[in-house]
Amino acid sequence: MYKGFNLTIQFSNQEIENFYDHGVSHLNSISSRTRSGLRRLVYENKTINASQLESDWFPDIYADVFVSHSHLDEKSAITLSGFLNQVFGLNCFVDSIVWHCSDELQQLLDTEFCFQPHTGNYNYSLRNITTTHVHIMLAASLAKMMNKTECLIFLNTPNSVKIQDHLNKTQSAWLYFETGMSSWIRRAPLAEYRSKISTRKYTDHFEKALNESFEYPLDLDHLTSIDKNDLIKWQEKYNKEKYPLDVFYKLQSIG
């Protein structure tokens, strides 16, 4: 990761209409998940090939921009991705679209290893284990993707950020992880990302109540604050003779 941005934005209905469908098409086009069944990944001694499972469900793909967002802002994340791809030709990563929901893998593991037919329930202790494995694989894969992408954009909305006692807070454990990781992960020089360009192709109530029972401090100080006006200026200044992210960095006076 070279640089991160804290984007405060609310897309209009017209902007969603203009870019959402393209965003869906773009993100689906770079999705390469094979969604393997578990049977072929279970060895004779009943252990799972975890590396293959992680690779199949959370594959390593190429992207220029990592879009960090609340799951309630998925439509905005897709719209932003459509805008960045359609206008600038940038590949974006939105995990819920490219990888789909990790809950699918969780359900597959729980059905295979935790379900108790005689009671019709899932074993609580066993499900804690499968949940740990899924979340660790997802966290590791997200960190890898963050490290691979040149730029991170955090969607700052009322769904992702709560202001309390003049401090940023979030009720999303995953946003706490992603913003924290983005401040700890190494800053790589642009050359490390640009050397790859020539070889790549552009191509319900209870849940809400539970989520609101948790609160994490949210560190956004390391992200450069931007808004819709910055995106408009970027579009106005961009010409195809220059790499789009370089134009944006210059507008933000960071290189």
PDB file of C-alpha atoms in Angstrom, residues 40-211:
ATOM      1  CA  ARG A  40     -11.707 -32.730  -2.218  1.00  0.00           C
ATOM      2  CA  LEU A  41      -9.871 -30.679   0.436  1.00  0.00           C
ATOM      3  CA  VAL A  42     -10.204 -33.232   3.222  1.00  0.00           C
ATOM      4  CA  TYR A  43      -7.280 -35.580   3.610  1.00  0.00           C
ATOM      5  CA  GLU A  44      -7.572 -39.225   4.557  1.00  0.00           C
ATOM      6  CA  ASN A  45      -6.902 -38.343   8.196  1.00  0.00           C
ATOM      7  CA  LYS A  46      -9.868 -35.916   8.065  1.00  0.00           C
ATOM      8  CA  THR A  47      -7.745 -32.750   8.206  1.00  0.00           C
ATOM      9  CA  ILE A  48      -8.510 -29.904   5.815  1.00  0.00           C
ATOM     10  CA  ASN A  49      -6.032 -28.427   3.377  1.00  0.00           C
ATOM     11  CA  ALA A  50      -6.417 -24.919   4.843  1.00  0.00           C
ATOM     12  CA  SER A  51      -4.058 -23.249   2.384  1.00  0.00           C
ATOM     13  CA  GLN A  52      -6.040 -24.552  -0.577  1.00  0.00           C
ATOM     14  CA  LEU A  53      -9.322 -23.635   1.098  1.00  0.00           C
ATOM     15  CA  GLU A  54      -8.137 -20.064   1.677  1.00  0.00           C
ATOM     16  CA  SER A  55      -6.829 -19.831  -1.876  1.00  0.00           C
ATOM     17  CA  ASP A  56     -10.088 -21.106  -3.346  1.00  0.00           C
ATOM     18  CA  TRP A  57     -12.449 -18.909  -1.327  1.00  0.00           C
ATOM     19  CA  PHE A  58     -10.329 -15.761  -0.906  1.00  0.00           C
ATOM     20  CA  PRO A  59      -8.099 -15.797  -4.023  1.00  0.00           C
ATOM     21  CA  ASP A  60      -5.236 -13.440  -4.652  1.00  0.00           C
ATOM     22  CA  ILE A  61      -6.373 -11.030  -7.397  1.00  0.00           C
ATOM     23  CA  TYR A  62      -4.967  -7.844  -8.926  1.00  0.00           C
ATOM     24  CA  ALA A  63      -6.458  -4.493  -7.890  1.00  0.00           C
ATOM     25  CA  ASP A  64      -5.325  -0.867  -7.818  1.00  0.00           C
ATOM     26  CA  VAL A  65      -7.743   0.339  -5.116  1.00  0.00           C
ATOM     27  CA  PHE A  66      -8.922  -1.391  -1.926  1.00  0.00           C
ATOM     28  CA  VAL A  67     -12.373  -0.063  -0.985  1.00  0.00           C
ATOM     29  CA  SER A  68     -12.950  -0.361   2.780  1.00  0.00           C
ATOM     30  CA  HIS A  69     -16.635  -0.016   3.667  1.00  0.00           C
ATOM     31  CA  SER A  70     -19.470  -0.958   5.993  1.00  0.00           C
ATOM     32  CA  HIS A  71     -21.570  -3.853   4.700  1.00  0.00           C
ATOM     33  CA  LEU A  72     -24.497  -1.407   4.855  1.00  0.00           C
ATOM     34  CA  ASP A  73     -22.676   0.748   2.276  1.00  0.00           C
ATOM     35  CA  GLU A  74     -22.101  -2.003  -0.274  1.00  0.00           C
ATOM     36  CA  LYS A  75     -24.066  -0.100  -2.922  1.00  0.00           C
ATOM     37  CA  SER A  76     -21.868   2.977  -2.440  1.00  0.00           C
ATOM     38  CA  ALA A  77     -18.712   0.842  -2.580  1.00  0.00           C
ATOM     39  CA  ILE A  78     -19.885  -0.694  -5.853  1.00  0.00           C
ATOM     40  CA  THR A  79     -20.810   2.728  -7.249  1.00  0.00           C
ATOM     41  CA  LEU A  80     -17.371   4.131  -6.350  1.00  0.00           C
ATOM     42  CA  SER A  81     -15.733   1.117  -7.988  1.00  0.00           C
ATOM     43  CA  GLY A  82     -17.814   1.645 -11.119  1.00  0.00           C
ATOM     44  CA  PHE A  83     -16.788   5.311 -11.228  1.00  0.00           C
ATOM     45  CA  LEU A  84     -13.079   4.601 -10.757  1.00  0.00           C
ATOM     46  CA  ASN A  85     -13.072   1.841 -13.365  1.00  0.00           C
ATOM     47  CA  GLN A  86     -15.237   3.557 -15.967  1.00  0.00           C
ATOM     48  CA  VAL A  87     -13.541   6.962 -15.750  1.00  0.00           C
ATOM     49  CA  PHE A  88      -9.936   6.000 -14.926  1.00  0.00           C
ATOM     50  CA  GLY A  89      -9.635   2.313 -15.848  1.00  0.00           C
ATOM     51  CA  LEU A  90      -8.666   1.407 -12.275  1.00  0.00           C
ATOM     52  CA  ASN A  91      -9.339  -2.057 -10.875  1.00  0.00           C
ATOM     53  CA  CYS A  92     -11.073  -1.989  -7.498  1.00  0.00           C
ATOM     54  CA  PHE A  93     -11.417  -4.560  -4.739  1.00  0.00           C
ATOM     55  CA  VAL A  94     -14.674  -4.898  -2.778  1.00  0.00           C
ATOM     56  CA  ASP A  95     -14.426  -8.124  -0.803  1.00  0.00           C
ATOM     57  CA  SER A  96     -18.156  -8.880  -0.571  1.00  0.00           C
ATOM     58  CA  ILE A  97     -18.459  -8.878  -4.376  1.00  0.00           C
ATOM     59  CA  VAL A  98     -15.104 -10.276  -5.458  1.00  0.00           C
ATOM     60  CA  TRP A  99     -15.028 -12.960  -2.743  1.00  0.00           C
ATOM     61  CA  HIS A 100     -18.725 -12.938  -1.869  1.00  0.00           C
ATOM     62  CA  CYS A 101     -19.780 -13.433   1.747  1.00  0.00           C
ATOM     63  CA  SER A 102     -17.569 -15.469   4.074  1.00  0.00           C
ATOM     64  CA  ASP A 103     -20.794 -16.651   5.734  1.00  0.00           C
ATOM     65  CA  GLU A 104     -21.154 -19.106   2.831  1.00  0.00           C
ATOM     66  CA  LEU A 105     -17.904 -20.804   3.805  1.00  0.00           C
ATOM     67  CA  GLN A 106     -18.912 -20.646   7.481  1.00  0.00           C
ATOM     68  CA  GLN A 107     -22.184 -22.446   6.708  1.00  0.00           C
ATOM     69  CA  LEU A 108     -20.395 -25.082   4.648  1.00  0.00           C
ATOM     70  CA  LEU A 109     -17.972 -25.863   7.472  1.00  0.00           C
ATOM     71  CA  ASP A 110     -20.679 -25.795  10.126  1.00  0.00           C
ATOM     72  CA  THR A 111     -22.870 -28.203   8.176  1.00  0.00           C
ATOM     73  CA  GLU A 112     -19.957 -30.567   7.644  1.00  0.00           C
ATOM     74  CA  PHE A 113     -18.453 -30.529  11.130  1.00  0.00           C
ATOM     75  CA  CYS A 114     -20.790 -28.910  13.680  1.00  0.00           C
ATOM     76  CA  PHE A 115     -24.339 -29.973  12.919  1.00  0.00           C
ATOM     77  CA  GLN A 116     -25.845 -32.555  15.280  1.00  0.00           C
ATOM     78  CA  PRO A 117     -28.620 -34.469  13.449  1.00  0.00           C
ATOM     79  CA  HIS A 118     -29.931 -36.029  16.655  1.00  0.00           C
ATOM     80  CA  THR A 119     -30.732 -32.607  18.155  1.00  0.00           C
ATOM     81  CA  GLY A 120     -31.156 -30.551  15.002  1.00  0.00           C
ATOM     82  CA  ASN A 121     -28.722 -27.992  16.439  1.00  0.00           C
ATOM     83  CA  TYR A 122     -25.103 -26.975  15.957  1.00  0.00           C
ATOM     84  CA  ASN A 123     -22.464 -27.812  18.546  1.00  0.00           C
ATOM     85  CA  TYR A 124     -21.493 -24.480  20.138  1.00  0.00           C
ATOM     86  CA  SER A 125     -17.889 -25.417  20.957  1.00  0.00           C
ATOM     87  CA  LEU A 126     -17.221 -26.851  17.504  1.00  0.00           C
ATOM     88  CA  ARG A 127     -18.761 -23.822  15.831  1.00  0.00           C
ATOM     89  CA  ASN A 128     -16.408 -21.542  17.781  1.00  0.00           C
ATOM     90  CA  ILE A 129     -13.549 -23.437  16.169  1.00  0.00           C
ATOM     91  CA  THR A 130     -14.877 -23.189  12.605  1.00  0.00           C
ATOM     92  CA  THR A 131     -15.621 -19.481  13.113  1.00  0.00           C
ATOM     93  CA  THR A 132     -12.055 -18.877  14.255  1.00  0.00           C
ATOM     94  CA  HIS A 133     -10.651 -20.600  11.171  1.00  0.00           C
ATOM     95  CA  VAL A 134     -12.887 -18.697   8.745  1.00  0.00           C
ATOM     96  CA  HIS A 135     -12.155 -15.320  10.345  1.00  0.00           C
ATOM     97  CA  ILE A 136      -8.409 -15.936  10.457  1.00  0.00           C
ATOM     98  CA  MET A 137      -8.362 -16.937   6.787  1.00  0.00           C
ATOM     99  CA  LEU A 138     -10.427 -13.890   5.846  1.00  0.00           C
ATOM    100  CA  ALA A 139      -8.296 -11.511   7.937  1.00  0.00           C
ATOM    101  CA  ALA A 140      -5.072 -12.879   6.464  1.00  0.00           C
ATOM    102  CA  SER A 141      -6.457 -12.586   2.935  1.00  0.00           C
ATOM    103  CA  LEU A 142      -7.638  -9.015   3.517  1.00  0.00           C
ATOM    104  CA  ALA A 143      -4.198  -8.053   4.818  1.00  0.00           C
ATOM    105  CA  LYS A 144      -2.584  -9.573   1.724  1.00  0.00           C
ATOM    106  CA  MET A 145      -4.925  -7.652  -0.576  1.00  0.00           C
ATOM    107  CA  MET A 146      -4.281  -4.414   1.308  1.00  0.00           C
ATOM    108  CA  ASN A 147      -0.559  -4.971   0.917  1.00  0.00           C
ATOM    109  CA  LYS A 148      -0.960  -5.643  -2.818  1.00  0.00           C
ATOM    110  CA  THR A 149      -3.106  -2.620  -3.672  1.00  0.00           C
ATOM    111  CA  GLU A 150      -1.462   0.724  -4.294  1.00  0.00           C
ATOM    112  CA  CYS A 151      -4.272   2.802  -2.805  1.00  0.00           C
ATOM    113  CA  LEU A 152      -6.913   2.349  -0.067  1.00  0.00           C
ATOM    114  CA  ILE A 153     -10.133   4.368   0.087  1.00  0.00           C
ATOM    115  CA  PHE A 154     -12.179   4.206   3.297  1.00  0.00           C
ATOM    116  CA  LEU A 155     -15.853   5.085   2.836  1.00  0.00           C
ATOM    117  CA  ASN A 156     -16.657   7.397   5.749  1.00  0.00           C
ATOM    118  CA  THR A 157     -20.440   7.353   6.257  1.00  0.00           C
ATOM    119  CA  PRO A 158     -22.817   7.317   9.250  1.00  0.00           C
ATOM    120  CA  ASN A 159     -22.934   3.533   8.780  1.00  0.00           C
ATOM    121  CA  SER A 160     -19.195   3.162   9.291  1.00  0.00           C
ATOM    122  CA  VAL A 161     -18.236   5.997  11.669  1.00  0.00           C
ATOM    123  CA  LYS A 162     -19.908   7.178  14.872  1.00  0.00           C
ATOM    124  CA  ILE A 163     -18.673  10.357  16.601  1.00  0.00           C
ATOM    125  CA  GLN A 164     -18.576   9.987  20.384  1.00  0.00           C
ATOM    126  CA  ASP A 165     -16.770  12.340  22.787  1.00  0.00           C
ATOM    127  CA  HIS A 166     -15.063  13.934  19.769  1.00  0.00           C
ATOM    128  CA  LEU A 167     -13.560  10.556  18.836  1.00  0.00           C
ATOM    129  CA  ASN A 168     -14.239   8.325  15.851  1.00  0.00           C
ATOM    130  CA  LYS A 169     -15.901   5.029  16.769  1.00  0.00           C
ATOM    131  CA  THR A 170     -17.137   2.075  14.755  1.00  0.00           C
ATOM    132  CA  GLN A 171     -19.425  -0.828  15.582  1.00  0.00           C
ATOM    133  CA  SER A 172     -17.874  -2.982  12.871  1.00  0.00           C
ATOM    134  CA  ALA A 173     -15.100  -5.331  13.973  1.00  0.00           C
ATOM    135  CA  TRP A 174     -13.994  -5.685  10.360  1.00  0.00           C
ATOM    136  CA  LEU A 175     -13.649  -1.930   9.815  1.00  0.00           C
ATOM    137  CA  TYR A 176     -11.662  -1.765  13.051  1.00  0.00           C
ATOM    138  CA  PHE A 177      -9.399  -4.451  11.605  1.00  0.00           C
ATOM    139  CA  GLU A 178      -9.076  -2.909   8.137  1.00  0.00           C
ATOM    140  CA  THR A 179      -8.348   0.652   9.285  1.00  0.00           C
ATOM    141  CA  GLY A 180      -5.944  -0.619  11.911  1.00  0.00           C
ATOM    142  CA  MET A 181      -4.159  -2.827   9.407  1.00  0.00           C
ATOM    143  CA  SER A 182      -3.939   0.054   6.955  1.00  0.00           C
ATOM    144  CA  SER A 183      -2.011   2.080   9.544  1.00  0.00           C
ATOM    145  CA  TRP A 184       0.351  -0.770  10.436  1.00  0.00           C
ATOM    146  CA  ILE A 185       1.023  -2.237   7.015  1.00  0.00           C
ATOM    147  CA  ARG A 186       4.251  -1.212   5.365  1.00  0.00           C
ATOM    148  CA  ARG A 187       4.272   1.713   2.944  1.00  0.00           C
ATOM    149  CA  ALA A 188       5.707   0.516  -0.350  1.00  0.00           C
ATOM    150  CA  PRO A 189       7.282   2.735  -3.023  1.00  0.00           C
ATOM    151  CA  LEU A 190       5.251   3.399  -6.165  1.00  0.00           C
ATOM    152  CA  ALA A 191       7.783   1.520  -8.285  1.00  0.00           C
ATOM    153  CA  GLU A 192       6.780  -1.698  -6.559  1.00  0.00           C
ATOM    154  CA  TYR A 193       3.247  -1.338  -7.935  1.00  0.00           C
ATOM    155  CA  ARG A 194       3.963   0.304 -11.256  1.00  0.00           C
ATOM    156  CA  SER A 195       6.345  -2.454 -12.341  1.00  0.00           C
ATOM    157  CA  LYS A 196       3.282  -4.730 -12.558  1.00  0.00           C
ATOM    158  CA  ILE A 197       1.205  -2.443 -14.749  1.00  0.00           C
ATOM    159  CA  SER A 198       2.732  -3.486 -18.053  1.00  0.00           C
ATOM    160  CA  THR A 199       1.962  -7.136 -17.390  1.00  0.00           C
ATOM    161  CA  ARG A 200      -1.584  -6.876 -16.026  1.00  0.00           C
ATOM    162  CA  LYS A 201      -4.930  -6.716 -17.831  1.00  0.00           C
ATOM    163  CA  TYR A 202      -7.431  -3.894 -17.088  1.00  0.00           C
ATOM    164  CA  THR A 203      -9.988  -5.628 -17.327  1.00  0.00           C
ATOM    165  CA  ASP A 204     -32.640  -7.602  10.504  1.00  0.00           C
ATOM    166  CA  HIS A 205     -33.243  -6.402  13.840  1.00  0.00           C
ATOM    167  CA  PHE A 206     -31.296  -8.985  15.924  1.00  0.00           C
ATOM    168  CA  GLU A 207     -28.207  -8.579  13.799  1.00  0.00           C
ATOM    169  CA  LYS A 208     -28.363  -4.797  14.211  1.00  0.00           C
ATOM    170  CA  ALA A 209     -28.849  -5.069  17.968  1.00  0.00           C
ATOM    171  CA  LEU A 210     -25.882  -7.432  18.297  1.00  0.00           C
ATOM    172  CA  ASN A 211     -23.605  -5.265  16.156  1.00  0.00           C
TER     173      ASN A 211
END
